[in-house]
């Protein structure tokens, strides 16, 4: 499977330019599966603690509009998260898009931080306690949206379900890059799965309140970082052998707890 991760700018004009470059990259690399960052199609609302219903609705609308552009990645499958309103509840939900079936909701972000730059519990509700893997481009895939990654028992549960891949769309700061690498590596070992993550990035002259760190990455089932983006290379695509994840379930330390 050809898997693409990326870092996309927080600045909206820069985002549009990067989007066109990503479309070209996915076509050139013949990607099967593309992972986008957390809620990528609007500026990061939880940077402010001040809940704004109009701003939330604008972000929902922006995502609805941009989602119609996902067919530019066809025939690849695309994974991302989006802001939504469901049954009068605001949610950050994981999505899978395919050329054949369009959008399918796959997960609701469960674990919400509430701290400077990330006032998420003020902006939207905690999702359901459902962590069920879905088939994405042939890979059984579990979603852990940003902070969900640190729920190690959920990564382990995905491993028990036979997941090949954990998808981690995120919005994380530059000062925490090392921590998030460590988290991805730990959860890959816990689950015996590949872990892939894509992030927002704050470019040099952006006036954003939060300095996002970029750096999308892919970790193999034994915790080795096998791909990583950078400012000079904001998109990376590699071949991922799903059989490696299946065999990993039988090697240390997984047999002790899966």
mmCIF file of C-alpha atoms in Angstrom:
data_model
loop_
_atom_site.group_PDB
_atom_site.id
_atom_site.type_symbol
_atom_site.label_atom_id
_atom_site.label_comp_id
_atom_site.label_asym_id
_atom_site.label_seq_id
_atom_site.Cartn_x
_atom_site.Cartn_y
_atom_site.Cartn_z
ATOM 1 C CA UNK A 1 0.000 0.000 0.000
ATOM 2 C CA UNK A 2 1.267 3.476 -0.928
ATOM 3 C CA UNK A 3 0.717 5.731 2.112
ATOM 4 C CA UNK A 4 1.066 9.542 2.127
ATOM 5 C CA UNK A 5 1.487 11.798 5.172
ATOM 6 C CA UNK A 6 1.854 15.564 5.106
ATOM 7 C CA UNK A 7 2.200 18.872 6.915
ATOM 8 C CA UNK A 8 -0.168 21.619 5.751
ATOM 9 C CA UNK A 9 0.014 25.351 6.575
ATOM 10 C CA UNK A 10 -2.214 27.045 9.119
ATOM 11 C CA UNK A 11 -2.225 30.206 6.975
ATOM 12 C CA UNK A 12 -5.149 29.896 4.562
ATOM 13 C CA UNK A 13 -3.519 31.387 1.460
ATOM 14 C CA UNK A 14 -0.440 29.223 1.959
ATOM 15 C CA UNK A 15 -2.747 26.254 2.534
ATOM 16 C CA UNK A 16 -4.319 26.623 -0.899
ATOM 17 C CA UNK A 17 -0.913 26.657 -2.589
ATOM 18 C CA UNK A 18 0.212 23.627 -0.582
ATOM 19 C CA UNK A 19 -3.008 21.807 -1.439
ATOM 20 C CA UNK A 20 -2.291 22.021 -5.157
ATOM 21 C CA UNK A 21 1.231 20.727 -4.560
ATOM 22 C CA UNK A 22 -0.133 17.841 -2.481
ATOM 23 C CA UNK A 23 -2.578 16.882 -5.233
ATOM 24 C CA UNK A 24 0.327 16.763 -7.693
ATOM 25 C CA UNK A 25 2.434 14.725 -5.248
ATOM 26 C CA UNK A 26 -0.309 12.148 -4.664
ATOM 27 C CA UNK A 27 -0.786 11.701 -8.403
ATOM 28 C CA UNK A 28 2.943 11.391 -9.097
ATOM 29 C CA UNK A 29 3.496 8.933 -6.241
ATOM 30 C CA UNK A 30 0.372 6.883 -7.069
ATOM 31 C CA UNK A 31 -0.769 6.975 -3.450
ATOM 32 C CA UNK A 32 -3.408 4.539 -2.227
ATOM 33 C CA UNK A 33 -4.102 6.248 1.105
ATOM 34 C CA UNK A 34 -3.638 9.926 2.062
ATOM 35 C CA UNK A 35 -3.771 11.190 5.648
ATOM 36 C CA UNK A 36 -4.563 14.882 6.225
ATOM 37 C CA UNK A 37 -4.125 16.810 9.510
ATOM 38 C CA UNK A 38 -6.784 17.412 12.155
ATOM 39 C CA UNK A 39 -9.672 19.642 10.946
ATOM 40 C CA UNK A 40 -7.423 20.957 8.133
ATOM 41 C CA UNK A 41 -9.822 23.195 6.205
ATOM 42 C CA UNK A 42 -10.189 26.070 8.686
ATOM 43 C CA UNK A 43 -8.003 27.966 11.113
ATOM 44 C CA UNK A 44 -7.526 26.378 14.521
ATOM 45 C CA UNK A 45 -10.531 27.588 16.526
ATOM 46 C CA UNK A 46 -9.502 26.169 19.942
ATOM 47 C CA UNK A 47 -6.561 28.592 20.015
ATOM 48 C CA UNK A 48 -9.000 30.879 21.840
ATOM 49 C CA UNK A 49 -10.950 29.910 24.988
ATOM 50 C CA UNK A 50 -13.878 32.006 23.749
ATOM 51 C CA UNK A 51 -16.459 29.696 22.228
ATOM 52 C CA UNK A 52 -17.968 31.283 19.095
ATOM 53 C CA UNK A 53 -20.954 29.549 17.490
ATOM 54 C CA UNK A 54 -20.684 31.578 14.295
ATOM 55 C CA UNK A 55 -16.989 30.729 13.894
ATOM 56 C CA UNK A 56 -17.751 27.041 14.461
ATOM 57 C CA UNK A 57 -20.428 27.100 11.776
ATOM 58 C CA UNK A 58 -18.033 28.837 9.389
ATOM 59 C CA UNK A 59 -15.487 26.070 9.992
ATOM 60 C CA UNK A 60 -18.148 23.416 9.385
ATOM 61 C CA UNK A 61 -19.086 25.113 6.111
ATOM 62 C CA UNK A 62 -15.451 25.427 5.031
ATOM 63 C CA UNK A 63 -14.924 21.712 5.588
ATOM 64 C CA UNK A 64 -18.096 20.840 3.687
ATOM 65 C CA UNK A 65 -16.854 22.913 0.753
ATOM 66 C CA UNK A 66 -13.304 21.557 0.759
ATOM 67 C CA UNK A 67 -14.483 17.967 1.088
ATOM 68 C CA UNK A 68 -15.963 18.325 -2.403
ATOM 69 C CA UNK A 69 -12.354 18.759 -3.592
ATOM 70 C CA UNK A 70 -11.193 15.392 -2.258
ATOM 71 C CA UNK A 71 -11.955 13.815 -5.619
ATOM 72 C CA UNK A 72 -8.772 15.538 -6.796
ATOM 73 C CA UNK A 73 -6.951 12.720 -4.976
ATOM 74 C CA UNK A 74 -8.827 9.924 -6.759
ATOM 75 C CA UNK A 75 -8.281 7.017 -6.959
ATOM 76 C CA UNK A 76 -6.684 7.350 -3.496
ATOM 77 C CA UNK A 77 -8.632 7.024 -0.243
ATOM 78 C CA UNK A 78 -8.366 10.063 2.072
ATOM 79 C CA UNK A 79 -8.482 10.194 5.886
ATOM 80 C CA UNK A 80 -9.026 13.366 7.934
ATOM 81 C CA UNK A 81 -11.120 14.889 10.694
ATOM 82 C CA UNK A 82 -13.688 17.683 10.553
ATOM 83 C CA UNK A 83 -15.812 19.876 12.830
ATOM 84 C CA UNK A 84 -19.489 18.998 12.699
ATOM 85 C CA UNK A 85 -22.798 19.375 14.523
ATOM 86 C CA UNK A 86 -24.681 16.161 15.152
ATOM 87 C CA UNK A 87 -27.813 15.877 17.290
ATOM 88 C CA UNK A 88 -27.129 19.378 18.670
ATOM 89 C CA UNK A 89 -23.619 18.341 19.719
ATOM 90 C CA UNK A 90 -20.416 19.778 18.305
ATOM 91 C CA UNK A 91 -17.936 17.056 17.441
ATOM 92 C CA UNK A 92 -14.509 16.550 15.901
ATOM 93 C CA UNK A 93 -15.113 13.475 13.796
ATOM 94 C CA UNK A 94 -12.821 11.224 11.809
ATOM 95 C CA UNK A 95 -13.675 10.605 8.173
ATOM 96 C CA UNK A 96 -12.779 8.271 5.351
ATOM 97 C CA UNK A 97 -13.383 9.461 1.796
ATOM 98 C CA UNK A 98 -13.367 7.090 -1.175
ATOM 99 C CA UNK A 99 -14.114 7.817 -4.847
ATOM 100 C CA UNK A 100 -16.831 5.159 -4.862
ATOM 101 C CA UNK A 101 -18.692 5.984 -1.646
ATOM 102 C CA UNK A 102 -17.719 9.517 -0.677
ATOM 103 C CA UNK A 103 -17.589 10.348 3.046
ATOM 104 C CA UNK A 104 -17.946 7.810 5.850
ATOM 105 C CA UNK A 105 -17.727 8.800 9.516
ATOM 106 C CA UNK A 106 -15.238 6.524 11.258
ATOM 107 C CA UNK A 107 -14.646 7.968 14.738
ATOM 108 C CA UNK A 108 -15.410 10.838 17.122
ATOM 109 C CA UNK A 109 -12.527 12.422 19.009
ATOM 110 C CA UNK A 110 -12.917 11.303 22.606
ATOM 111 C CA UNK A 111 -10.146 12.914 24.651
ATOM 112 C CA UNK A 112 -10.153 16.714 24.678
ATOM 113 C CA UNK A 113 -7.452 18.958 26.153
ATOM 114 C CA UNK A 114 -8.369 22.234 27.847
ATOM 115 C CA UNK A 115 -5.295 24.444 28.045
ATOM 116 C CA UNK A 116 -3.747 27.480 26.326
ATOM 117 C CA UNK A 117 -3.909 27.093 22.562
ATOM 118 C CA UNK A 118 -6.025 23.969 22.830
ATOM 119 C CA UNK A 119 -9.324 24.905 24.496
ATOM 120 C CA UNK A 120 -11.024 21.977 22.838
ATOM 121 C CA UNK A 121 -13.431 21.046 25.631
ATOM 122 C CA UNK A 122 -14.774 24.610 25.437
ATOM 123 C CA UNK A 123 -15.411 24.310 21.720
ATOM 124 C CA UNK A 124 -16.835 20.829 21.223
ATOM 125 C CA UNK A 125 -18.074 17.719 22.956
ATOM 126 C CA UNK A 126 -16.247 14.535 23.787
ATOM 127 C CA UNK A 127 -17.116 11.793 21.304
ATOM 128 C CA UNK A 128 -18.544 8.365 21.908
ATOM 129 C CA UNK A 129 -16.475 5.625 23.497
ATOM 130 C CA UNK A 130 -16.274 3.759 20.205
ATOM 131 C CA UNK A 131 -12.919 2.784 18.755
ATOM 132 C CA UNK A 132 -13.723 0.421 15.884
ATOM 133 C CA UNK A 133 -11.284 -0.097 12.999
ATOM 134 C CA UNK A 134 -12.449 0.272 9.399
ATOM 135 C CA UNK A 135 -11.036 -0.983 6.098
ATOM 136 C CA UNK A 136 -9.195 1.810 4.260
ATOM 137 C CA UNK A 137 -7.509 1.030 0.931
ATOM 138 C CA UNK A 138 -7.098 -2.572 2.061
ATOM 139 C CA UNK A 139 -5.684 -1.685 5.486
ATOM 140 C CA UNK A 140 -7.702 -2.301 8.644
ATOM 141 C CA UNK A 141 -7.349 1.145 10.214
ATOM 142 C CA UNK A 142 -8.112 2.609 13.629
ATOM 143 C CA UNK A 143 -8.487 6.350 14.231
ATOM 144 C CA UNK A 144 -6.845 8.132 17.151
ATOM 145 C CA UNK A 145 -7.397 11.855 16.569
ATOM 146 C CA UNK A 146 -4.570 13.914 18.065
ATOM 147 C CA UNK A 147 -4.807 13.540 21.897
ATOM 148 C CA UNK A 148 -6.607 10.197 21.477
ATOM 149 C CA UNK A 149 -3.148 8.808 20.644
ATOM 150 C CA UNK A 150 -2.204 8.829 24.331
ATOM 151 C CA UNK A 151 -4.997 6.411 25.251
ATOM 152 C CA UNK A 152 -2.688 3.398 25.126
ATOM 153 C CA UNK A 153 -5.497 0.969 25.897
ATOM 154 C CA UNK A 154 -7.227 2.052 22.662
ATOM 155 C CA UNK A 155 -4.091 1.412 20.619
ATOM 156 C CA UNK A 156 -3.851 -1.992 22.261
ATOM 157 C CA UNK A 157 -7.516 -2.657 21.441
ATOM 158 C CA UNK A 158 -6.900 -1.816 17.799
ATOM 159 C CA UNK A 159 -4.017 -4.272 17.829
ATOM 160 C CA UNK A 160 -6.274 -6.944 19.289
ATOM 161 C CA UNK A 161 -8.708 -6.262 16.434
ATOM 162 C CA UNK A 162 -5.929 -6.928 13.931
ATOM 163 C CA UNK A 163 -5.410 -3.338 12.783
ATOM 164 C CA UNK A 164 -2.676 -2.794 10.209
ATOM 165 C CA UNK A 165 -2.628 0.974 10.710
ATOM 166 C CA UNK A 166 -3.460 3.634 13.287
ATOM 167 C CA UNK A 167 -4.277 7.017 11.722
ATOM 168 C CA UNK A 168 -3.444 10.058 13.858
ATOM 169 C CA UNK A 169 -4.485 13.364 12.265
ATOM 170 C CA UNK A 170 -3.209 16.043 14.620
ATOM 171 C CA UNK A 171 -2.712 19.734 15.415
ATOM 172 C CA UNK A 172 0.346 19.952 17.672
ATOM 173 C CA UNK A 173 2.940 22.561 18.598
ATOM 174 C CA UNK A 174 6.525 22.796 17.402
ATOM 175 C CA UNK A 175 7.760 22.559 21.001
ATOM 176 C CA UNK A 176 6.164 19.105 21.401
ATOM 177 C CA UNK A 177 7.501 17.316 18.308
ATOM 178 C CA UNK A 178 9.761 14.980 20.256
ATOM 179 C CA UNK A 179 6.931 14.001 22.588
ATOM 180 C CA UNK A 180 4.644 13.133 19.683
ATOM 181 C CA UNK A 181 7.319 11.080 17.945
ATOM 182 C CA UNK A 182 7.722 9.095 21.156
ATOM 183 C CA UNK A 183 3.960 8.639 21.404
ATOM 184 C CA UNK A 184 3.693 7.302 17.877
ATOM 185 C CA UNK A 185 6.576 4.923 18.445
ATOM 186 C CA UNK A 186 5.144 3.640 21.728
ATOM 187 C CA UNK A 187 1.665 3.072 20.306
ATOM 188 C CA UNK A 188 3.063 1.228 17.300
ATOM 189 C CA UNK A 189 4.772 -1.237 19.631
ATOM 190 C CA UNK A 190 1.678 -1.570 21.835
ATOM 191 C CA UNK A 191 -0.577 -2.287 18.856
ATOM 192 C CA UNK A 192 1.756 -4.071 16.466
ATOM 193 C CA UNK A 193 0.464 -1.642 13.817
ATOM 194 C CA UNK A 194 1.906 1.046 11.611
ATOM 195 C CA UNK A 195 1.125 4.503 13.006
ATOM 196 C CA UNK A 196 0.771 7.436 10.596
ATOM 197 C CA UNK A 197 0.319 11.086 11.524
ATOM 198 C CA UNK A 198 -0.115 14.371 9.630
ATOM 199 C CA UNK A 199 0.055 17.809 11.242
ATOM 200 C CA UNK A 200 -0.582 21.503 10.710
ATOM 201 C CA UNK A 201 2.444 23.760 10.347
ATOM 202 C CA UNK A 202 2.961 27.447 11.110
ATOM 203 C CA UNK A 203 5.124 29.065 8.458
ATOM 204 C CA UNK A 204 7.694 31.708 9.358
ATOM 205 C CA UNK A 205 5.667 34.885 8.724
ATOM 206 C CA UNK A 206 2.319 33.524 9.943
ATOM 207 C CA UNK A 207 0.752 35.468 12.842
ATOM 208 C CA UNK A 208 -1.019 32.425 14.328
ATOM 209 C CA UNK A 209 -1.547 32.247 18.085
ATOM 210 C CA UNK A 210 -0.288 28.653 18.131
ATOM 211 C CA UNK A 211 3.039 27.667 16.545
ATOM 212 C CA UNK A 212 2.233 24.349 14.904
ATOM 213 C CA UNK A 213 5.207 22.101 14.297
ATOM 214 C CA UNK A 214 4.390 20.215 11.124
ATOM 215 C CA UNK A 215 6.252 16.922 10.818
ATOM 216 C CA UNK A 216 4.011 14.177 9.539
ATOM 217 C CA UNK A 217 5.454 10.722 10.059
ATOM 218 C CA UNK A 218 5.022 6.972 9.667
ATOM 219 C CA UNK A 219 6.245 4.496 12.286
ATOM 220 C CA UNK A 220 6.523 0.755 11.687
ATOM 221 C CA UNK A 221 5.033 -1.836 14.094
ATOM 222 C CA UNK A 222 8.282 -2.114 16.053
ATOM 223 C CA UNK A 223 8.611 1.614 16.703
ATOM 224 C CA UNK A 224 11.020 2.618 13.929
ATOM 225 C CA UNK A 225 10.380 5.979 12.268
ATOM 226 C CA UNK A 226 10.378 5.084 8.572
ATOM 227 C CA UNK A 227 9.148 8.370 7.050
ATOM 228 C CA UNK A 228 8.975 11.980 8.175
ATOM 229 C CA UNK A 229 8.036 15.262 6.519
ATOM 230 C CA UNK A 230 9.844 18.586 6.892
ATOM 231 C CA UNK A 231 9.524 22.160 5.642
ATOM 232 C CA UNK A 232 11.660 21.200 2.675
ATOM 233 C CA UNK A 233 9.684 18.016 2.046
ATOM 234 C CA UNK A 234 6.121 18.599 3.314
ATOM 235 C CA UNK A 235 4.702 15.421 1.749
ATOM 236 C CA UNK A 236 6.108 11.901 1.980
ATOM 237 C CA UNK A 237 4.816 8.705 0.387
ATOM 238 C CA UNK A 238 6.194 5.234 1.058
ATOM 239 C CA UNK A 239 5.245 1.610 0.476
ATOM 240 C CA UNK A 240 3.746 -0.009 3.576
ATOM 241 C CA UNK A 241 3.677 -3.819 3.689
ATOM 242 C CA UNK A 242 0.523 -4.793 5.583
ATOM 243 C CA UNK A 243 1.882 -8.308 6.130
ATOM 244 C CA UNK A 244 4.502 -6.751 8.421
ATOM 245 C CA UNK A 245 1.730 -5.584 10.751
ATOM 246 C CA UNK A 246 0.110 -9.013 10.720
ATOM 247 C CA UNK A 247 3.377 -10.746 11.600
ATOM 248 C CA UNK A 248 4.106 -8.162 14.301
ATOM 249 C CA UNK A 249 1.122 -9.370 16.324
ATOM 250 C CA UNK A 250 3.073 -12.596 16.912
ATOM 251 C CA UNK A 251 6.331 -11.001 18.058
ATOM 252 C CA UNK A 252 7.434 -9.480 21.375
ATOM 253 C CA UNK A 253 5.863 -7.839 23.263
ATOM 254 C CA UNK A 254 2.466 -8.298 21.601
ATOM 255 C CA UNK A 255 1.795 -11.985 22.452
ATOM 256 C CA UNK A 256 1.910 -11.065 26.145
ATOM 257 C CA UNK A 257 -1.142 -8.805 25.950
ATOM 258 C CA UNK A 258 -2.879 -8.882 22.559
#
